[in-house]
CSV table of C-alpha atoms in Angstrom, one decimal:
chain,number,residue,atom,x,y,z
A,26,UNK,CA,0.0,0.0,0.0
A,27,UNK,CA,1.6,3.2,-0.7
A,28,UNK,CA,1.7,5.8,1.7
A,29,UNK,CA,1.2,10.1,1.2
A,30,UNK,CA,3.2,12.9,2.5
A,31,UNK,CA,2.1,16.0,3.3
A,32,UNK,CA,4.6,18.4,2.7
A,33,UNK,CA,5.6,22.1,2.7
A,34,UNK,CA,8.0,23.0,-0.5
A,35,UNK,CA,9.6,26.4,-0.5
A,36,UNK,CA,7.4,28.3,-3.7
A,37,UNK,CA,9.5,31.5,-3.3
A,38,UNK,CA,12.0,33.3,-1.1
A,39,UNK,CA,10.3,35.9,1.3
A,40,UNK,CA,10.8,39.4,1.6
A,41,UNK,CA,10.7,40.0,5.0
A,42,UNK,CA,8.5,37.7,7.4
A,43,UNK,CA,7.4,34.0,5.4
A,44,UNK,CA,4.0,34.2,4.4
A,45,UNK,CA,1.6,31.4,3.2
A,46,UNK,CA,2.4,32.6,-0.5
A,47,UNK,CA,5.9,31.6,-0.4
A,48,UNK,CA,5.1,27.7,0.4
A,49,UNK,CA,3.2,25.4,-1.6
A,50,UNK,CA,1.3,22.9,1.0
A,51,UNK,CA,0.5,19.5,-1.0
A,52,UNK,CA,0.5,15.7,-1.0
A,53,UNK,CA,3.1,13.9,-2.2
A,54,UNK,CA,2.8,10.0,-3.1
A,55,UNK,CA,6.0,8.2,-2.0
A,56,UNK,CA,8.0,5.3,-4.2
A,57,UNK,CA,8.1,1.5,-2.7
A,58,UNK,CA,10.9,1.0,-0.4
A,59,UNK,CA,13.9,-0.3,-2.1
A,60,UNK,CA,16.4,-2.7,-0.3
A,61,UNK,CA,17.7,-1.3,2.3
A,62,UNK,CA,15.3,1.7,3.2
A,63,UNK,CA,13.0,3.2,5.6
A,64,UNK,CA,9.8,4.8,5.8
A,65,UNK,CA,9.7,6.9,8.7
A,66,UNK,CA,6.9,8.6,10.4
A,67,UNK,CA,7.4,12.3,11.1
A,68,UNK,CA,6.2,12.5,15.0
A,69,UNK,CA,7.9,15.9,15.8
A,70,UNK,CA,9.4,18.8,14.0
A,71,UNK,CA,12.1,21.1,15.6
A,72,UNK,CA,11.4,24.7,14.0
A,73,UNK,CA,14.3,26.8,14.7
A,74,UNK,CA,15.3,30.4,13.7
A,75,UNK,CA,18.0,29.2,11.2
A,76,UNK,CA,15.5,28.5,9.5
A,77,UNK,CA,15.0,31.7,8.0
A,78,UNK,CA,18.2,31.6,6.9
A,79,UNK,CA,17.5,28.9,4.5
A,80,UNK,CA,14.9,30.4,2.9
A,81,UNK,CA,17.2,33.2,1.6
A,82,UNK,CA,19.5,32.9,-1.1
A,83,UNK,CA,21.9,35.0,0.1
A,84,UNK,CA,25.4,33.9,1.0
A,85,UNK,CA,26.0,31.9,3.8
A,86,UNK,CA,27.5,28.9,5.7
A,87,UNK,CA,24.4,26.5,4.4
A,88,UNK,CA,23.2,25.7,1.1
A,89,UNK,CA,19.7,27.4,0.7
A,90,UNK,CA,16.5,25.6,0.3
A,91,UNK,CA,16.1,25.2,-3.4
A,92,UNK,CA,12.3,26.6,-4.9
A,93,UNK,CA,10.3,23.6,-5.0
A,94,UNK,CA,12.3,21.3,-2.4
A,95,UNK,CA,10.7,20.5,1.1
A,96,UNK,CA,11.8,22.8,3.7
A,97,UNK,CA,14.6,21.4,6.1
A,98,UNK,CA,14.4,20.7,9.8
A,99,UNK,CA,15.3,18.0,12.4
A,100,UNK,CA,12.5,15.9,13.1
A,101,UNK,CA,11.9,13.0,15.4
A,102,UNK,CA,10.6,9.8,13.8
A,103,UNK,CA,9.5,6.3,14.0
A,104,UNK,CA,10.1,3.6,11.5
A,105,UNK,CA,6.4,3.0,10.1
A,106,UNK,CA,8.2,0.2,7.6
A,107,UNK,CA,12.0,-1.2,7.1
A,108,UNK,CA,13.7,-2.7,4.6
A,109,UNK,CA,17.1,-2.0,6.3
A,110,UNK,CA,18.3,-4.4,8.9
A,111,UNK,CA,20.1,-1.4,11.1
A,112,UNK,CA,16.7,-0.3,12.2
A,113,UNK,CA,13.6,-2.2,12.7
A,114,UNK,CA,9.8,-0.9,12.9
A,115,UNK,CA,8.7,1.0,15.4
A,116,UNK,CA,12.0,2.5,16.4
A,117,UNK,CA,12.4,6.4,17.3
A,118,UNK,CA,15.0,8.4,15.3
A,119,UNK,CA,16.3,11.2,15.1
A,120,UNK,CA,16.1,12.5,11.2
A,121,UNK,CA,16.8,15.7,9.4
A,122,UNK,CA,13.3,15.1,6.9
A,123,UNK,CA,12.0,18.4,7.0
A,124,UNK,CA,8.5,19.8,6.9
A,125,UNK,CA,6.7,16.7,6.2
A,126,UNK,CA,4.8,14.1,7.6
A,127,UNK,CA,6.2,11.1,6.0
A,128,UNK,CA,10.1,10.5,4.5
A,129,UNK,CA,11.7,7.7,2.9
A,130,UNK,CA,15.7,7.1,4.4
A,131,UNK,CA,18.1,4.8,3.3
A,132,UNK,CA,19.3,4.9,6.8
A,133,UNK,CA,22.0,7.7,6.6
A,134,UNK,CA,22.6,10.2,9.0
A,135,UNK,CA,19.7,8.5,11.3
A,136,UNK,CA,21.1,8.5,14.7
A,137,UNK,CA,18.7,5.9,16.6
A,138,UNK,CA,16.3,7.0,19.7
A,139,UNK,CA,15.9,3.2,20.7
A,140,UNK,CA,12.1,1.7,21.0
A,141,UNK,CA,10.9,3.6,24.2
A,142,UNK,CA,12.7,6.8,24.4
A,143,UNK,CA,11.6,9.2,27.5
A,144,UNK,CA,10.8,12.4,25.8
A,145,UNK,CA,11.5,11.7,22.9
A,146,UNK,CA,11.3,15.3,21.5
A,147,UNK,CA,14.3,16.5,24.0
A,148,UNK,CA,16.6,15.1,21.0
A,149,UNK,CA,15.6,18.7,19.2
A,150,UNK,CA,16.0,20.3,22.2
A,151,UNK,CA,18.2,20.3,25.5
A,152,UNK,CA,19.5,17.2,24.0
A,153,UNK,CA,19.8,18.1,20.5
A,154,UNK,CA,21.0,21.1,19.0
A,155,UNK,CA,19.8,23.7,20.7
A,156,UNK,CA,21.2,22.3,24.4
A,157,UNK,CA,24.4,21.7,22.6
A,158,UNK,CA,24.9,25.0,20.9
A,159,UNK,CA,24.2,26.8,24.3
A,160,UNK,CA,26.5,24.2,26.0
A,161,UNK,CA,29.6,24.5,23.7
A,162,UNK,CA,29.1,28.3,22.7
A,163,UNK,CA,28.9,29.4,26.3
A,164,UNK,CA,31.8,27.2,27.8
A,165,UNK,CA,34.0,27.0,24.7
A,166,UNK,CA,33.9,30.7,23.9
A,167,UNK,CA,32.6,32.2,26.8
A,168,UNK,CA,34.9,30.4,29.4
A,169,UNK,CA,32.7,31.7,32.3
A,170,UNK,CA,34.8,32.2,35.5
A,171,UNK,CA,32.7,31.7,39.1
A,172,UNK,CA,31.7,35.0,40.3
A,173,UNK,CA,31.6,36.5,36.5
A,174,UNK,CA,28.5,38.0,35.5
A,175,UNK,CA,26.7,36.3,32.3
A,176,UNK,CA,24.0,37.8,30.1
A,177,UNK,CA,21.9,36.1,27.8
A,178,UNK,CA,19.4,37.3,25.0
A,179,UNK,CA,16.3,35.5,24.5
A,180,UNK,CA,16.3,34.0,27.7
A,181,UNK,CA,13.6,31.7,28.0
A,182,UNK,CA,14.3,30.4,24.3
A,183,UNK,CA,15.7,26.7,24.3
A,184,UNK,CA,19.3,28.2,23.9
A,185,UNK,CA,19.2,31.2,26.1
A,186,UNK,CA,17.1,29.5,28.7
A,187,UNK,CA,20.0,26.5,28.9
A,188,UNK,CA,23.2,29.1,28.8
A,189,UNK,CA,22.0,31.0,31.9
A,190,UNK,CA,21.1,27.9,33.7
A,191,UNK,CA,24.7,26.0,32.8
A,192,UNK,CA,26.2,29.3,33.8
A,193,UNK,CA,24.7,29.2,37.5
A,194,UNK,CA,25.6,25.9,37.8
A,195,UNK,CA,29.3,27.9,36.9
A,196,UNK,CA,29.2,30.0,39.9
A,197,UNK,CA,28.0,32.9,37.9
A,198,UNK,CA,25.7,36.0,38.1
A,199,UNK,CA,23.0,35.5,35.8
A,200,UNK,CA,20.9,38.0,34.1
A,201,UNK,CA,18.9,37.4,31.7
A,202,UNK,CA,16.6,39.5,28.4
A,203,UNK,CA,13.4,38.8,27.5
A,204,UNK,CA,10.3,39.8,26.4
A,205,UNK,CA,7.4,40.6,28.7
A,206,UNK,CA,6.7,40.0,32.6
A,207,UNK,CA,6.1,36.5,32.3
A,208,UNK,CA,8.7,35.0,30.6
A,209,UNK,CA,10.9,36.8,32.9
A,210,UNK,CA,9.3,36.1,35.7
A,211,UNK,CA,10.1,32.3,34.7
A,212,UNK,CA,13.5,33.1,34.0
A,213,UNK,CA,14.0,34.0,37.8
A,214,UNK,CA,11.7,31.7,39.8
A,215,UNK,CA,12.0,28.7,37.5
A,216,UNK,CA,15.3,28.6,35.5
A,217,UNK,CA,17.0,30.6,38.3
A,218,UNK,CA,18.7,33.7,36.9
A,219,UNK,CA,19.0,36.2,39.7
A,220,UNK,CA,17.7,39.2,37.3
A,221,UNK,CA,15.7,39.1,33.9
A,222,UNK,CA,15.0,42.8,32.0
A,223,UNK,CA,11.7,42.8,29.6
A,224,UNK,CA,13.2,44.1,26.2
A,225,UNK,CA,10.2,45.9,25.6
A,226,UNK,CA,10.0,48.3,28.4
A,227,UNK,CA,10.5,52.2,28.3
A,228,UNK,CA,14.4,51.9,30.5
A,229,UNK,CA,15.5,48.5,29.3
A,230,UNK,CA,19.0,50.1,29.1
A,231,UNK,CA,18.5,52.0,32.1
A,232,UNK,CA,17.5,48.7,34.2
A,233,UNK,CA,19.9,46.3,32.7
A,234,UNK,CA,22.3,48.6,33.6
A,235,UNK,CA,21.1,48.4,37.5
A,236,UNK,CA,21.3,44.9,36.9
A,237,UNK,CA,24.8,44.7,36.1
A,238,UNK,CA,26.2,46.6,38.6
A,239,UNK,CA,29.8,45.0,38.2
A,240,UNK,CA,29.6,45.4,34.4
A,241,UNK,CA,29.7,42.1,31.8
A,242,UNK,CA,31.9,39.7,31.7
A,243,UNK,CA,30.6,37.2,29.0
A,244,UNK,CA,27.1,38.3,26.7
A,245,UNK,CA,26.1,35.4,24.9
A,246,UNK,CA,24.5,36.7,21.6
A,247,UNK,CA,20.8,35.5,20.2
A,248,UNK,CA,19.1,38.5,19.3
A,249,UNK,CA,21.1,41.7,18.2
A,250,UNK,CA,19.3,45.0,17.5
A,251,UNK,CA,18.7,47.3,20.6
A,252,UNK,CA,19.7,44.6,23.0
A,253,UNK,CA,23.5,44.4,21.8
A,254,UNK,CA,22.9,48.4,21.7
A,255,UNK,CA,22.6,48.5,25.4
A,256,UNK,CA,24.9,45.5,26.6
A,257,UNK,CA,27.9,46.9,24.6
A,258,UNK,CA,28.7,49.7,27.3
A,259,UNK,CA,28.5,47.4,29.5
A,260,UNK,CA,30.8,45.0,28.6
A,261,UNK,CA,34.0,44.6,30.9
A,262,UNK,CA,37.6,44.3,29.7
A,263,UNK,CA,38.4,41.0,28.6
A,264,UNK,CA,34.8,40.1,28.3
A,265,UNK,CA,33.8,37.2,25.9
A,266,UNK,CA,31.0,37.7,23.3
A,267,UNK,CA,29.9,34.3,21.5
A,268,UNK,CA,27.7,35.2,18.3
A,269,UNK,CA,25.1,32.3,18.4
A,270,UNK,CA,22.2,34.3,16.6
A,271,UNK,CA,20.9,37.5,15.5
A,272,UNK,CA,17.2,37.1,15.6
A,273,UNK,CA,16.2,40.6,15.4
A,274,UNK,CA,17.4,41.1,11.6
A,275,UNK,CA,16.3,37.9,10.1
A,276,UNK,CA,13.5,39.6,8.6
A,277,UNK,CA,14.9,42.7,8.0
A,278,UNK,CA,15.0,43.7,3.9
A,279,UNK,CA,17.6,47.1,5.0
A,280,UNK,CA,20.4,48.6,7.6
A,281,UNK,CA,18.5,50.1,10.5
A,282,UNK,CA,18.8,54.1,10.1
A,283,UNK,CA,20.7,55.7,12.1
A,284,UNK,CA,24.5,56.7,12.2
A,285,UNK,CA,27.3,53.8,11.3
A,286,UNK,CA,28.1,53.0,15.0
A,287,UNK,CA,30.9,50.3,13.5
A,288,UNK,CA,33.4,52.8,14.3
A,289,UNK,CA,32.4,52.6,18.3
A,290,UNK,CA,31.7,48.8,18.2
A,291,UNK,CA,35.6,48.4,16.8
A,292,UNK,CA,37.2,51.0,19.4
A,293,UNK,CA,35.3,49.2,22.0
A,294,UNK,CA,36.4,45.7,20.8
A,295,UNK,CA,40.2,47.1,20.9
A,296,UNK,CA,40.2,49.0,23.8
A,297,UNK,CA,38.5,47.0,26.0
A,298,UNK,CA,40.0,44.0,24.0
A,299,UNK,CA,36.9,42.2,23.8
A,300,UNK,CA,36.6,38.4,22.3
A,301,UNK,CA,33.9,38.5,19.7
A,302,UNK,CA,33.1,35.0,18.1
A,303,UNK,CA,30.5,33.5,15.9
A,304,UNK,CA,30.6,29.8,15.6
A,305,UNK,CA,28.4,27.1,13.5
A,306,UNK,CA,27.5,24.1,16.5
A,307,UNK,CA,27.7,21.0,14.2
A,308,UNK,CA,31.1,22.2,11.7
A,309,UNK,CA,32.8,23.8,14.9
A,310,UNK,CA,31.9,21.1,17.8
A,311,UNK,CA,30.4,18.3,16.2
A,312,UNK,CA,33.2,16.1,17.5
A,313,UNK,CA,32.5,16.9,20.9
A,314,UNK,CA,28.9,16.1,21.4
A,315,UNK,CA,29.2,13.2,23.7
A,316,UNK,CA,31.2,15.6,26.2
A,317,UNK,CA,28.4,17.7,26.1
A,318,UNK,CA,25.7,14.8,26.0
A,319,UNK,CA,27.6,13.5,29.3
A,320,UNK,CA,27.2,16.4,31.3
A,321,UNK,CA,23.6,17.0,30.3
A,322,UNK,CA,22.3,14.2,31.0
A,323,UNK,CA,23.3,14.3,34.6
A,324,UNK,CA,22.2,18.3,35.1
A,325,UNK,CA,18.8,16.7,33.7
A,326,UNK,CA,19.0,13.6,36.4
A,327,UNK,CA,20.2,16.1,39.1
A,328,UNK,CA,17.8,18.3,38.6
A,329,UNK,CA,20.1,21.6,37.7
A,330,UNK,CA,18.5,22.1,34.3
A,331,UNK,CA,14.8,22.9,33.6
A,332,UNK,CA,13.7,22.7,30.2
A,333,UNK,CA,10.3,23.9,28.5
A,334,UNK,CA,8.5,23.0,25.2
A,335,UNK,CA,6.5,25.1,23.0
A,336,UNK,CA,4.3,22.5,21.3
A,337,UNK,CA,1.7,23.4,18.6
A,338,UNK,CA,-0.1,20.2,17.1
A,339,UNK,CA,-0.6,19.6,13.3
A,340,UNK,CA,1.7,20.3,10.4
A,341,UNK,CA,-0.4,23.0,8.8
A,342,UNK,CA,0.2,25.2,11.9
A,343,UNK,CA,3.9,25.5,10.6
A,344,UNK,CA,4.4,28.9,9.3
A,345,UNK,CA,2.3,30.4,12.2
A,346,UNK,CA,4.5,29.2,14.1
A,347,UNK,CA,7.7,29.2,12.6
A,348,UNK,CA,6.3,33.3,12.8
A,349,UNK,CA,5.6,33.3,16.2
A,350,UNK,CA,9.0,32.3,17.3
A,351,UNK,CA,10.7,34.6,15.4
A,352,UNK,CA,8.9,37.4,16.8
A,353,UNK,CA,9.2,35.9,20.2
A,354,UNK,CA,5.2,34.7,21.0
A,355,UNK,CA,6.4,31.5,21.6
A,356,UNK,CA,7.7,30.5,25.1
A,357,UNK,CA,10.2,27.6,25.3
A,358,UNK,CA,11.2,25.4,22.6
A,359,UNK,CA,9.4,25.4,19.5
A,360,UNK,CA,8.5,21.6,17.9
A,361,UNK,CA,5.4,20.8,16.0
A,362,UNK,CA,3.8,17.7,16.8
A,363,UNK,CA,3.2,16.6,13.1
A,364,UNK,CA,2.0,12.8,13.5
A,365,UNK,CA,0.7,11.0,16.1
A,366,UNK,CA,3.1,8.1,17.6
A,367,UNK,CA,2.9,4.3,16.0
């Protein structure tokens, strides 16, 4: 019996925020399996803010998403059907299939869940990339010393939330950004930063400021725009700047207006001879994922690391809210729950 896909293809590159119009939402009919091939089940989709990236077709360290190809993503899955004696039915994995609710494999690149997984969709999350990007970029480039105060953008976000939550477990002060009371109310009483501004109030500078009454000794990057504005006077000598994201300009189609404020951003790198680094998790640290897999594991047992999902259900809720976590509406880690379990 042959089995249908629903899938999202990329119909045209968006100007500004993705719209409806620039995906084509249709059923595909899969092939057979072959010898030696899968049919997995897309149970959950990680959406993720490189995303946007992807849909662009300007220069950068990935290939974009051609016009008419299915939409990339990590996805969790269960083998519906094998033909491949390395994996046998009903087995979670974790795939890279994309916006879709059904993919054929021939077994590559599937790193295996086992038949029972607990939380199965923590493997796009604290486990998965986002956990290790916030592990790797924050102790790798960040090298936070006890006593040291650490400020995160996007704090409640899968990456931001786990920074500030590895860097208490550091000895460090943590303070974290985000947008609206109760986000950052979370930030304090559940992930345990000892401060968290709201982005959108009237004195954000003013108040982070108050915050970081010894200055900032490592700010770990996710958003740009006015927050990097008012952490960058801030910022101690010697203080470490890892360059995980820039939300805030993914969407943007020009410069902000405004003077060019390079000039200050360079004197302040020299003078203060400040470490800024950008670094891609899976070229830069992929060899170093069970290190990081180690110690999470054991926060997780321990109890030192909370972690929080953002679940929508159904794969035509995608772009909503592939659009909502852009613009920050969601509130944890973003997966859609596209099929449900075998």
């Amino acid at each position: 019996m042959s089995t249908t896909s629903r899938q999202f293809t990329l119909a045209s590159r968006p100007h500004g925020a993705p719209t409806n119009d620039n995906f084509e939402f249709k059923s595909k009919e899969l092939p057979s399996l072959k010898k030696g091939e899968v049919l997995l089940r897309t149970i959950y989709l990680s959406l993720d803010p490189y995303m946007r990236g992807r849909m662009s077709d300007a220069k950068s360290y990935a290939d974009p998403v051609e016009i008419g190809d299915v939409m990339v993503g990590a996805t969790v899955c269960q083998v519906e059907t094998s033909k491949n004696d390395k994996f046998s039915e009903g087995e979670w994995v974790l795939a890279y299939t994309g916006w879709q609710t059904y993919a054929i494999s021939n077994g590559e690149g599937l790193m295996s869940l086992g038949k029972e997984p607990t939380n199965p969709s923590y493997a796009l999350g604290i486990m998965g990339m986002p956990g290790f990007t916030a592990y790797m970029g924050l102790l790798d480039i960040g090298v936070p010393k006890a006593g040291e105060t650490v400020v995160v953008a996007a704090a409640t976000g899968p990456v931001g939330a786990t920074v500030g939550q590895i860097a208490k477990i550091k000895g460090c002060k943590v303070v974290g950004v985000a947008g609206g009371s109760e986000k950052c109310a979370h930030a304090v009483e559940k992930l345990g930063f000892d401060a968290c501004i709201d982005h959108k109030a009237d004195d954000f500078a003013e108040q982070l400021e108050k915050a970081c009454d010894q200055g900032i000794d490592v700010y770990y990057e996710n958003v740009g725009g006015k927050v990097f504005d008012a952490v960058l006077p801030l910022l101690n000598t010697s203080a470490r700047v890892p360059i995980c994201g820039l939300v805030s300009q993914y969407n943007a189609t020009s410069l902000p207006e405004g003077p060019d404020r390079m000039g200050m951003l360079m004197g302040q790198l020299l003078t203060k001879r400040i470490k800024m680094q950008g670094f891609i998790i899976f070229d830069d640290y992929g060899h170093r994922y069970d290190e990081f897999a180690q110690d999470m594991q054991k926060w997780l047992q321990d109890g030192k690391i909370q972690y929080r999902e953002h679940l929508v259900e159904g794969i035509e809720n995608t772009i909503s809210a592939f659009n909502d976590m852009i613009s920050g509406k969601n509130f944890g880690k973003t997966v859609v729950k596209i099929n449900s379990p075998l």
